[in-house]
Coordinates of C-alpha atoms and ligand atoms in Angstrom, one line a residue:
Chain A
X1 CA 0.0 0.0 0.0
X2 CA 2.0 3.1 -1.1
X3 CA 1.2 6.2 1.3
X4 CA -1.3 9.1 0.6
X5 CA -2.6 11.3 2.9
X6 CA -3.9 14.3 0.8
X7 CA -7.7 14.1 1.6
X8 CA -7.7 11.4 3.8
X9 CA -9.7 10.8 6.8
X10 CA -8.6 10.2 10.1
X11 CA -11.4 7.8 12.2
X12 CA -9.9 5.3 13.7
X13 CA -5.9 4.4 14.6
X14 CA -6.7 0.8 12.9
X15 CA -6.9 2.8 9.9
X16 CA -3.7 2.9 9.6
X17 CA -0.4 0.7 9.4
X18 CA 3.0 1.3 11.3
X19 CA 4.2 2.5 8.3
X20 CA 2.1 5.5 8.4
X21 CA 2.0 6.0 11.9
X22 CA 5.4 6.4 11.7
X23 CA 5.4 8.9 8.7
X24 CA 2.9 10.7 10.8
X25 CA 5.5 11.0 13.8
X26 CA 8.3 11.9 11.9
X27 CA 6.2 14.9 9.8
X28 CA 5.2 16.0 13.2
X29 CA 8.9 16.3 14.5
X30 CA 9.8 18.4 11.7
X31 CA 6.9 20.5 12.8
X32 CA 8.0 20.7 16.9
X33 CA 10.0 24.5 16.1
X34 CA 6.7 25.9 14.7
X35 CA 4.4 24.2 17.2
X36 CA 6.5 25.9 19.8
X37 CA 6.3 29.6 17.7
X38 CA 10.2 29.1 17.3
X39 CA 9.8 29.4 13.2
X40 CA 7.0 30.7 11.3
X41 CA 5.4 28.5 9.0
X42 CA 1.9 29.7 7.0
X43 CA 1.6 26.6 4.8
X44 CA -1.7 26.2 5.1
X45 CA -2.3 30.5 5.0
X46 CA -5.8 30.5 3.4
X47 CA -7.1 27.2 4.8
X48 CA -9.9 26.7 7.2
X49 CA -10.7 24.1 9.8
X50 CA -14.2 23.8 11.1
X51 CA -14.0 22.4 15.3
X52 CA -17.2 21.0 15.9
X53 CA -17.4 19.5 19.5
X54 CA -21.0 18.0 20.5
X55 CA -19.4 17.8 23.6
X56 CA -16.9 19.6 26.3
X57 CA -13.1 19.2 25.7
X58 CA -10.4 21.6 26.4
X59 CA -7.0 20.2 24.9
X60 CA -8.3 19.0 21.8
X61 CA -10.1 21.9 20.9
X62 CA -7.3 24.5 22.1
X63 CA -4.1 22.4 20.5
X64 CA -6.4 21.5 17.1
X65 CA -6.6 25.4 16.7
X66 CA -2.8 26.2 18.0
X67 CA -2.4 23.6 15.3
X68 CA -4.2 25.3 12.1
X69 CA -2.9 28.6 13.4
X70 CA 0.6 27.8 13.7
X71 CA 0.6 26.6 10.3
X72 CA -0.7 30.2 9.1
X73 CA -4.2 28.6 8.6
X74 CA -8.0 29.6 10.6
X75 CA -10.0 27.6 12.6
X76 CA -13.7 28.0 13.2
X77 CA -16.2 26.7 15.8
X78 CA -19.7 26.3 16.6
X79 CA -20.6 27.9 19.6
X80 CA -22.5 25.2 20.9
X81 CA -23.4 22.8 18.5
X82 CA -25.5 21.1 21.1
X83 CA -27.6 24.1 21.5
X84 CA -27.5 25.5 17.9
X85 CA -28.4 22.3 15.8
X86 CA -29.5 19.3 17.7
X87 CA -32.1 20.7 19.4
X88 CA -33.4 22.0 16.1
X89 CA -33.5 18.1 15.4
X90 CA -30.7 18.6 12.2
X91 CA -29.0 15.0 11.8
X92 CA -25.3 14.8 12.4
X93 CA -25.3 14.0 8.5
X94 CA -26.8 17.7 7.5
X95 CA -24.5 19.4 10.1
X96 CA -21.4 17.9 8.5
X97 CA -22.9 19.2 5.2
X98 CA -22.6 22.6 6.7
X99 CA -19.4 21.9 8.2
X100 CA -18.1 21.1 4.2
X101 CA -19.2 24.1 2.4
X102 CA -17.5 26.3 5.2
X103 CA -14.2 25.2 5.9
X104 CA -11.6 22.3 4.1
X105 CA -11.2 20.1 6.9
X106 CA -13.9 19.4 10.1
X107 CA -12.9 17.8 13.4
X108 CA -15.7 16.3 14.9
X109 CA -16.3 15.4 18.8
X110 CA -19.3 13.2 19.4
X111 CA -20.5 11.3 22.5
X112 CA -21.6 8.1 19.8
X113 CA -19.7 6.0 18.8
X114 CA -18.8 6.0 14.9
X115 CA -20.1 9.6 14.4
X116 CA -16.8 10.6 12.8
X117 CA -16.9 7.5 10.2
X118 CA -20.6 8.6 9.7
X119 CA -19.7 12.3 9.2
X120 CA -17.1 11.2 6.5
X121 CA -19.8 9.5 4.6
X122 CA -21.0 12.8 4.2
X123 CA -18.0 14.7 3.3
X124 CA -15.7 15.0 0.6
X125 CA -13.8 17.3 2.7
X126 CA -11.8 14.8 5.5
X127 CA -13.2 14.1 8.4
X128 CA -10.8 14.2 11.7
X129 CA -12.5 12.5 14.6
X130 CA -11.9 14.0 17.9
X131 CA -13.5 11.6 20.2
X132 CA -16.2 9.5 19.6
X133 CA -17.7 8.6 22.9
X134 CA -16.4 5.3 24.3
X135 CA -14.9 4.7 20.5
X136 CA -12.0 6.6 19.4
X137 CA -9.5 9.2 19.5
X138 CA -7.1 8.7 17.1
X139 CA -5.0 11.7 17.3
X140 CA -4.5 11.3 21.1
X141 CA -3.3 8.0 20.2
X142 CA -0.9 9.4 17.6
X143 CA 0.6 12.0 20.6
X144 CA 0.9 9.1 23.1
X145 CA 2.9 7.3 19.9
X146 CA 4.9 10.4 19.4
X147 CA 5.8 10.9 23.1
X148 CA 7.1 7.4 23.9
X149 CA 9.1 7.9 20.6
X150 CA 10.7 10.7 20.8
X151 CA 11.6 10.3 24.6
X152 CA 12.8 6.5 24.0
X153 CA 14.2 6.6 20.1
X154 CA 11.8 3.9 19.3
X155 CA 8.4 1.8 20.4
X156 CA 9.1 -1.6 19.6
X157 CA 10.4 -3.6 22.7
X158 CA 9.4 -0.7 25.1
X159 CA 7.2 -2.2 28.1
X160 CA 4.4 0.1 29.1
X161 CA 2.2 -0.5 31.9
X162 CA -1.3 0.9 31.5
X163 CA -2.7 2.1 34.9
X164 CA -5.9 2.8 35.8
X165 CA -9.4 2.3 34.6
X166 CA -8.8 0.1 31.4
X167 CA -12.5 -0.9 31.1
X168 CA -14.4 2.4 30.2
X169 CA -10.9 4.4 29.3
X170 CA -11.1 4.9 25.2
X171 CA -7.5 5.9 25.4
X172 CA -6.1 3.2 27.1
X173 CA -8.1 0.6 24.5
X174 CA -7.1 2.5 21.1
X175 CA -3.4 2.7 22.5
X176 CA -2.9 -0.6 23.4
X177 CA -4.1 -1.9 20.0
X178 CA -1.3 0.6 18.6
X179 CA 1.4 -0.2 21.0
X180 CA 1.2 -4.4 20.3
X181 CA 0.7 -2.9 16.5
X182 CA 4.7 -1.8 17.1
X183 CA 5.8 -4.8 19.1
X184 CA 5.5 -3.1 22.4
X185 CA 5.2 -5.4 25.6
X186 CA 2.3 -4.4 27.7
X187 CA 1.0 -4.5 31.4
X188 CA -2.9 -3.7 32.4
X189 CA -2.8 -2.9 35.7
X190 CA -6.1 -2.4 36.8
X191 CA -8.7 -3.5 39.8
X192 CA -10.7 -6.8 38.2
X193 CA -13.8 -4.3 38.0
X194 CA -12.1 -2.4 35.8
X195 CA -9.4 -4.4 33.6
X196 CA -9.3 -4.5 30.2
X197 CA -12.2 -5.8 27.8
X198 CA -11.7 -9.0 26.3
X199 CA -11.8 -7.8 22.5
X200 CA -9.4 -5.1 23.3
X201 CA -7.2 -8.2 25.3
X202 CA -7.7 -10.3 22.3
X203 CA -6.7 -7.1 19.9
X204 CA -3.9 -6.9 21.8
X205 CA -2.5 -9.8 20.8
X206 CA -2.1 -8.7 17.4
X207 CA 1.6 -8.0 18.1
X208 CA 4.6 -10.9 19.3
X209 CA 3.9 -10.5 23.0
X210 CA 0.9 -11.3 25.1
X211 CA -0.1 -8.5 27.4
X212 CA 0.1 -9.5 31.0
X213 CA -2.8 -8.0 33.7
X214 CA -2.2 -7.9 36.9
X215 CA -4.1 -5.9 40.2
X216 CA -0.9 -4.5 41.7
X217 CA 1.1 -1.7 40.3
X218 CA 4.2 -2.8 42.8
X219 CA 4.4 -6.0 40.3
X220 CA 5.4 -3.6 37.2
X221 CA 6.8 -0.7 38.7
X222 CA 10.3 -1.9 38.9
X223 CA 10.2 -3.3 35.0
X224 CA 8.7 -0.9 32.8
X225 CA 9.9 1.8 30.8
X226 CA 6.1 3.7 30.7
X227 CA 3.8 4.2 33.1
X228 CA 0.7 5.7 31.2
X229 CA -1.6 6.6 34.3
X230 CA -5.5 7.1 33.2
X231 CA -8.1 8.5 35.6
X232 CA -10.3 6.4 37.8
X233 CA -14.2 7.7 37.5
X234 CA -16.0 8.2 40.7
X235 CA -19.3 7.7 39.0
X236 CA -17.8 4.0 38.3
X237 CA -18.2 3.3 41.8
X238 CA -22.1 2.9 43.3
X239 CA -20.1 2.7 46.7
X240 CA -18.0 5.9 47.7
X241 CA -15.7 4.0 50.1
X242 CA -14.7 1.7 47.7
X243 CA -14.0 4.3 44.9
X244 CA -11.6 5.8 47.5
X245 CA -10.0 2.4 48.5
X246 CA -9.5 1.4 44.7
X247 CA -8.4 5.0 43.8
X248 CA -5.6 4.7 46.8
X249 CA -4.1 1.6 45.0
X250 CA -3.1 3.1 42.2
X251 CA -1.3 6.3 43.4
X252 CA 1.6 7.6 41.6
X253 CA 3.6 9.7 44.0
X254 CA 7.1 9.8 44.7
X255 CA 7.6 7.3 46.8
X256 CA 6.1 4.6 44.7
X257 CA 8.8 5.9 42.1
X258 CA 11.9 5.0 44.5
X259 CA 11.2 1.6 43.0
X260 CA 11.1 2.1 39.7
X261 CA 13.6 2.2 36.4
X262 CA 15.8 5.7 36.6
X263 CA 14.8 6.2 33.2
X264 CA 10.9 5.8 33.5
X265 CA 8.2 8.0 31.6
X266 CA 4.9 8.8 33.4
X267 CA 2.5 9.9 30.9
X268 CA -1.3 10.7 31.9
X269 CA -3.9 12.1 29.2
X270 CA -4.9 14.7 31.1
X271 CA -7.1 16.2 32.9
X272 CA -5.8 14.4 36.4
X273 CA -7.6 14.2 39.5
X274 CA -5.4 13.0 42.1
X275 CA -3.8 9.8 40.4
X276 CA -0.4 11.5 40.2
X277 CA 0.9 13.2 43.2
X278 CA 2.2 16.8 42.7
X279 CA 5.4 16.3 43.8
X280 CA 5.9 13.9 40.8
X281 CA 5.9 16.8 38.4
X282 CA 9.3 18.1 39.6
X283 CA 10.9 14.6 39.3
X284 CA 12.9 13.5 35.8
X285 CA 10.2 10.9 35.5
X286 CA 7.1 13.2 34.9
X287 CA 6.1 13.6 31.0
X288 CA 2.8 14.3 31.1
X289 CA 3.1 18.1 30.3
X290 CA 5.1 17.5 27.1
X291 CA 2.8 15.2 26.5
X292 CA 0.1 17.6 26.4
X293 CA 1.8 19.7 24.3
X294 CA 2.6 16.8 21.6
X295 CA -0.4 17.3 20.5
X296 CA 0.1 20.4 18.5
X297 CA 3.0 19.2 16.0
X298 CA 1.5 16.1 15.7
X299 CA -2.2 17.5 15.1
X300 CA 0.0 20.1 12.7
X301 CA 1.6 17.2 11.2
X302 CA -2.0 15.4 10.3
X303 CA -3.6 18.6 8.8
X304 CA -0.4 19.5 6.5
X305 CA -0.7 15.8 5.4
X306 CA -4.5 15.5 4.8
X307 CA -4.1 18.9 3.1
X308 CA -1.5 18.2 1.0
X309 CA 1.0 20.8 2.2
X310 CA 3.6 18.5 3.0
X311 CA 3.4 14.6 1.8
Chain B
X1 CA -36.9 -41.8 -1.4
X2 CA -37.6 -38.4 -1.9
X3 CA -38.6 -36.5 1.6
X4 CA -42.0 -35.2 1.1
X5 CA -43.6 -34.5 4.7
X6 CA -46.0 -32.0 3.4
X7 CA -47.8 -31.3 0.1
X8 CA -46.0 -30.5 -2.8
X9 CA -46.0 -27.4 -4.2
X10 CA -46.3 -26.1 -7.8
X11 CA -44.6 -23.4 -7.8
X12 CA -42.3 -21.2 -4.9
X13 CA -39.8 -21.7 -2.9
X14 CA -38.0 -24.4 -0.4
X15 CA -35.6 -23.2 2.0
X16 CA -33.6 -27.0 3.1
X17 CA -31.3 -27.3 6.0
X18 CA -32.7 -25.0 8.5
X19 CA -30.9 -25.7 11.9
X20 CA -33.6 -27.3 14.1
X21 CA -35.7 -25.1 15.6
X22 CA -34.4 -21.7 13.4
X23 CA -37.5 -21.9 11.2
X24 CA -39.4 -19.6 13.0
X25 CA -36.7 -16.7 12.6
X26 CA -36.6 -17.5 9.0
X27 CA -40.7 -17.1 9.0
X28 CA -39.8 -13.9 10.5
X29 CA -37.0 -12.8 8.2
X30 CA -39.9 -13.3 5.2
X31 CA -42.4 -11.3 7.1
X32 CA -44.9 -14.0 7.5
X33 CA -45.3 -13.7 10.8
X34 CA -46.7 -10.0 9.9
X35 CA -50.9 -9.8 9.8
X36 CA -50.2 -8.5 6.3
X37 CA -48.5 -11.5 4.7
X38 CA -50.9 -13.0 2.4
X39 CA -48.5 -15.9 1.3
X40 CA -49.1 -19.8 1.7
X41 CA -46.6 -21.6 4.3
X42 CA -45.6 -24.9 5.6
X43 CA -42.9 -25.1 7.7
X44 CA -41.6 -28.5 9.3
X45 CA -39.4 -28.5 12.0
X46 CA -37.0 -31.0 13.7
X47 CA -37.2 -34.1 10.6
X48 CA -34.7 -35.9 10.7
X49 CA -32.4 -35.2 7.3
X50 CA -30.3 -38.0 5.5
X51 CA -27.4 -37.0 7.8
X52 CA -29.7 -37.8 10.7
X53 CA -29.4 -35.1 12.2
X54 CA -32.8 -32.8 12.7
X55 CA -33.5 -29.7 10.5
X56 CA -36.4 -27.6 9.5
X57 CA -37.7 -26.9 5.9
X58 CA -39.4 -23.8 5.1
X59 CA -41.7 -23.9 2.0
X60 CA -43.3 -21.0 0.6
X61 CA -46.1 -20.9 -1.9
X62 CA -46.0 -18.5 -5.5
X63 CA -42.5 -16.1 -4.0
X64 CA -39.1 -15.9 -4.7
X65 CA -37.2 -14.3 -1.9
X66 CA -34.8 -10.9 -2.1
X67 CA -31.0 -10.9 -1.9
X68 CA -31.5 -8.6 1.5
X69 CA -34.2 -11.9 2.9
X70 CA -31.4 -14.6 1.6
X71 CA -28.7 -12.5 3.5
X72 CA -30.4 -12.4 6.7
X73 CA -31.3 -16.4 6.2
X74 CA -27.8 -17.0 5.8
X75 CA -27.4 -15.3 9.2
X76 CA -30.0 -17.5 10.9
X77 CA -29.5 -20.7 8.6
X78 CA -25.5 -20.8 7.3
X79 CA -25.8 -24.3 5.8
X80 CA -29.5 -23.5 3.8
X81 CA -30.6 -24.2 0.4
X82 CA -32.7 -22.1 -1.5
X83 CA -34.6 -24.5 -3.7
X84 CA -36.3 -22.5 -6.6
X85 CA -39.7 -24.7 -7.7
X86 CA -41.3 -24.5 -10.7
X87 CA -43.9 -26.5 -12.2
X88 CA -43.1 -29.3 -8.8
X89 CA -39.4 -29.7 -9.7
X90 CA -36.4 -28.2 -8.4
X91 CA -35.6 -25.6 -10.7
X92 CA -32.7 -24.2 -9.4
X93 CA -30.8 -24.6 -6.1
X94 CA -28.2 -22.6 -4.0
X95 CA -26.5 -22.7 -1.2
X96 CA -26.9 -20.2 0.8
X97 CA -23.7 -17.6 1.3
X98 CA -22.8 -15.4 4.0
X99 CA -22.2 -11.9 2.4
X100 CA -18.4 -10.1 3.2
X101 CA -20.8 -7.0 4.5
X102 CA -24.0 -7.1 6.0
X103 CA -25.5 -4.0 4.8
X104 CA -29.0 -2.8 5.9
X105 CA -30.2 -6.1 7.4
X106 CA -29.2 -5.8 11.2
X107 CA -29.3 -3.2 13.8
X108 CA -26.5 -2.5 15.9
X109 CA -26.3 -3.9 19.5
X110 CA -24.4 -1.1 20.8
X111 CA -27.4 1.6 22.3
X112 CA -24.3 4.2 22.1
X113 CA -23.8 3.5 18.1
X114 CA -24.1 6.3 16.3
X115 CA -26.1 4.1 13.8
X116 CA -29.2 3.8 16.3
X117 CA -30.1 7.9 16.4
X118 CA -32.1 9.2 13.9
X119 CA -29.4 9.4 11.3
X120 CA -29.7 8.4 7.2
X121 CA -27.5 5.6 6.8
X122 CA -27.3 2.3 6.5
X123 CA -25.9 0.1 9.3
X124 CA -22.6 -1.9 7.8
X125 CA -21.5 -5.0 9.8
X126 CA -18.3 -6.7 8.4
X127 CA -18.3 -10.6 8.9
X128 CA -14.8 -10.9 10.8
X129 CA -15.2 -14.6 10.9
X130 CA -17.7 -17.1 9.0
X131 CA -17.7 -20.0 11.8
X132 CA -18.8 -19.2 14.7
X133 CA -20.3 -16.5 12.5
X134 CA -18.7 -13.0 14.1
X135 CA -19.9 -9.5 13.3
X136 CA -18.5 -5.9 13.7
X137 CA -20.0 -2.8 13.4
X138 CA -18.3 -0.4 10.6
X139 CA -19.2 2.3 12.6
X140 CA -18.7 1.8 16.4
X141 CA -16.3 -1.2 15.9
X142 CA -18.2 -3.2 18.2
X143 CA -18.7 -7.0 17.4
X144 CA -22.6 -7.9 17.7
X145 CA -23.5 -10.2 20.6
X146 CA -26.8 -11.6 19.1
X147 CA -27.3 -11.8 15.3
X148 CA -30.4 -13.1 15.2
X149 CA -32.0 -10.5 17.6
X150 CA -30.5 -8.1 15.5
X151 CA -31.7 -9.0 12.4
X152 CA -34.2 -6.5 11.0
Ligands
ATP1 N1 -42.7 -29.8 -5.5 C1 -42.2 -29.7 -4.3 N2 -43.0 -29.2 -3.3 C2 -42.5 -29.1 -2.0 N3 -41.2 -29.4 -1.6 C3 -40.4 -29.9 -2.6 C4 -40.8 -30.1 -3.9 N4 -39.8 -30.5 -4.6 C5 -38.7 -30.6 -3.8 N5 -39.1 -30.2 -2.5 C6 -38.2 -30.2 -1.3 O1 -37.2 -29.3 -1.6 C7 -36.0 -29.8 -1.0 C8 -34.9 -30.0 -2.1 O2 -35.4 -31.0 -3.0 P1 -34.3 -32.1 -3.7 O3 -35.2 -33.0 -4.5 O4 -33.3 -31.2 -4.3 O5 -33.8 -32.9 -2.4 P2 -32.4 -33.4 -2.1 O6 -31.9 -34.2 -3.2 O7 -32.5 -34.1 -0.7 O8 -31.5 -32.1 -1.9 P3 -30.4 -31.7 -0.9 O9 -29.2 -32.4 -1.2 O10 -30.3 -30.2 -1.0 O11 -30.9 -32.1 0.5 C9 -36.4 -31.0 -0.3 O12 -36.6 -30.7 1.1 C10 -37.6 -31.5 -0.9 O13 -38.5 -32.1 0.0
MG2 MG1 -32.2 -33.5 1.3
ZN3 ZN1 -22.4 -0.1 16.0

């Protein structure tokens, strides 16, 4: 399969192959001096994105339009597209027809799963999803990819322990499938309530190495390279107690870090409510900000491509 | 000897090798279960074929099914014949095939599948593996947990 982005859309991370994923990571690297404002770069000057988020998100919004403006391009938003078309009863389909004849590319958020593949049935304009409810999220998988790259030179062979809740988390599923994609060795490391669904277990196994689960984060901390920390949701628990006994267990602080590798990442999607200690973020270990900021050469690097500025 | 439990027909259609007790999904699938359907149906369940094992036979009077209706019975009934009569004798006969894409013909599972609001499209289920018969959702990626509840 030889490689075109230009008018592509981007749905789903099992769209693509390492190959890409890779030509994706290295385009966005090129893009890191811009992203940061250090060069200017107005490659996309004229072009318009179209943010439409049928529901609440702060990074993804704000770095998708860092992203278009850094490259010299506009992005453009509905207010509230809850309020504005929904409750007017317009189908997601007519929306993104709206969407098409306004701007060249449309990033959607949705809280239903495959709204972004169904928006791109309506578009000939691509389609980026931004979230899809308990689906997907490629390009946070894409700036999780990028992060463990660039801090560790390469993906395969790296062992990442996934922490937290790995049932409901969408980015813990879509990046697990990615990271046994490059030959990554993984640990879920979750309460039995909340480990990892079978079919995501089972896509996991796509790569050379079984994932291994376990209940205990003491069992991985002293082997792994990553420690991607997801959030633990109080509404999972109907018992408050035992939300706060099964939130205690899987505490990053400093202490637990004593016992792990000296060069250890701890990456966390963001936002974080109290799994990672504060005093973590002035330790070596802590990534999580860079992480956060990741996404904007790797959301520049995905428009340039879909656009055709760079190939 | 040929298996005639029930009258022959003259014309229609025999659907052969109906797992035993599936014949009143297929009924379903062909809408003659509906008040409306005016066609003429005998349906024999659980007789024992020449492998000896049980099956049902469907046999509808003056209709030749859809491609969608043959789909969904291939859903229901992998191993089926369609047996095309005309004038009492087996004019034509088929097995059967599972399609690579199950368009239009189910409904997804998944309540939080974009394909169950009040959008127009299609729903799009890609068969992911033949036996056991495994389906997944195009659009939520979700593999469907009962087919034949899902059938439309
Ligand atoms: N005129 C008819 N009226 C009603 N049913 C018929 C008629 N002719 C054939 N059938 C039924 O249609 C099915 C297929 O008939 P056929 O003569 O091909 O049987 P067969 O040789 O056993 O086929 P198979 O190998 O598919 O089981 C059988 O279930 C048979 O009973
Ligand atoms: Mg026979
Ligand atoms: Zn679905």
């Amino acid at each position: 399969m030889s490689m075109q982005f230009e008018g592509r859309d981007i749905l789903s991370i099992k769209d693509f192959s390492v190959k890409e994923i890779m030509h994706i990571l290295k385009t966005a690297k090129k893009m890191v001096p811009a992203a940061k404002g250090e060069r200017r770069d107005e490659s996309l000057r004229g072009k318009v994105l179209a943010t439409i988020f049928f529901e609440p998100s702060t990074r993804t919004r704000l770095s998708f339009e860092s992203a278009m403006s850094r490259l010299g391009g506009r992005a453009i938003g509905m207010a509230d597209p809850e309020a504005s078309s929904l409750k007017k009863g317009e189908t997601l389909a007519d929306t993104i027809k709206m969407a098409e004849s306004y701007a060249d590319v449309t990033v959607l958020r949705h809280h239903h799963m495959g709204a972004a593949r169904l928006a791109a049935n309506f578009s000939a304009k691509p389609i980026i999803n931004g979230g899809d409810g308990a689906g997907q999220h490629p390009t946070q998988t894409m700036l999780d990819l990028f992060t463990i790259w660039t801090e560790k030179g390469k993906i395969e062979g790296q062992k990442v322990a996934l922490v937290g809740d790995l049932k409901y988390g969408r980015t813990a599923h879509s990046l697990s499938y990615a990271l046994s994609l490059f030959g990554a060795k993984l640990y879920f490391v979750a309460p039995p309530t909340l480990q990892m669904p079978k079919e995501v277990v089972d896509d996991a196994k796509v790569g050379k190495v079984r994932p291994k689960l376990t209940g205990d984060l003491n069992d991985v901390i002293g082997k792994v390279d990553v420690l991607y920390v997801t959030r633990i949701q109080k509404e999972r628990f109907p018992d408050p107690q035992e939300y706060q006994r099964v939130a205690g267990l899987y505490k990053v602080d400093v202490g637990l870090l004593e016992e792990a590798k000296k060069d250890l990442i701890v990456m966390h999607p963001l936002p974080r409510v109290n799994e990672i200690h504060p005093s973590v973020d002035g330790t070596h270990h802590a990534r999580y900000f860079e992480q956060a900021f990741n996404g904007v050469p790797v959301r520049m690097a995905l428009l340039a491509l879909i656009l055709g500025a760079v190939e | 000897m040929r298996e005639l439990r029930v009258t022959p027909i003259k014309n229609g259609t025999v659907i052969d090798h109906i797992p035993a007790g599936m014949a009143l999904k297929v009924l379903k699938i062909l809408g003659i279960t509906e008040e409306s359907s005016d066609s003429t149906v005998s349906v024999a369940m659980r007789v024992t074929s020449k492998k000896s094992t049980l099956k049902d036979i469907v046999k509808v009077e003056d209709r030749e099914l859809l491609e969608k209706e043959v789909d969904k019975i291939a859903l229901v009934a992998p191993n089926a014949t369609i047996n095309i009569i005309q004038n009492f004798n087996v004019k034509q006969k088929h097995k059967v095939e599972l399609p690579e894409v199950a368009k239009g013909i189910l409904i997804c599972g998944n309540p939080n599948c974009i394909t169950n609001l009040r959008e127009p499209v299609e729903t799009e289920f890609v068969v992911v593996s033949k036996s056991p018969v495994r389906l997944r959702c195009v659009y939520c990626e979700r593999d469907l947990e009962n087919i034949v509840d899902a059938i439309t």
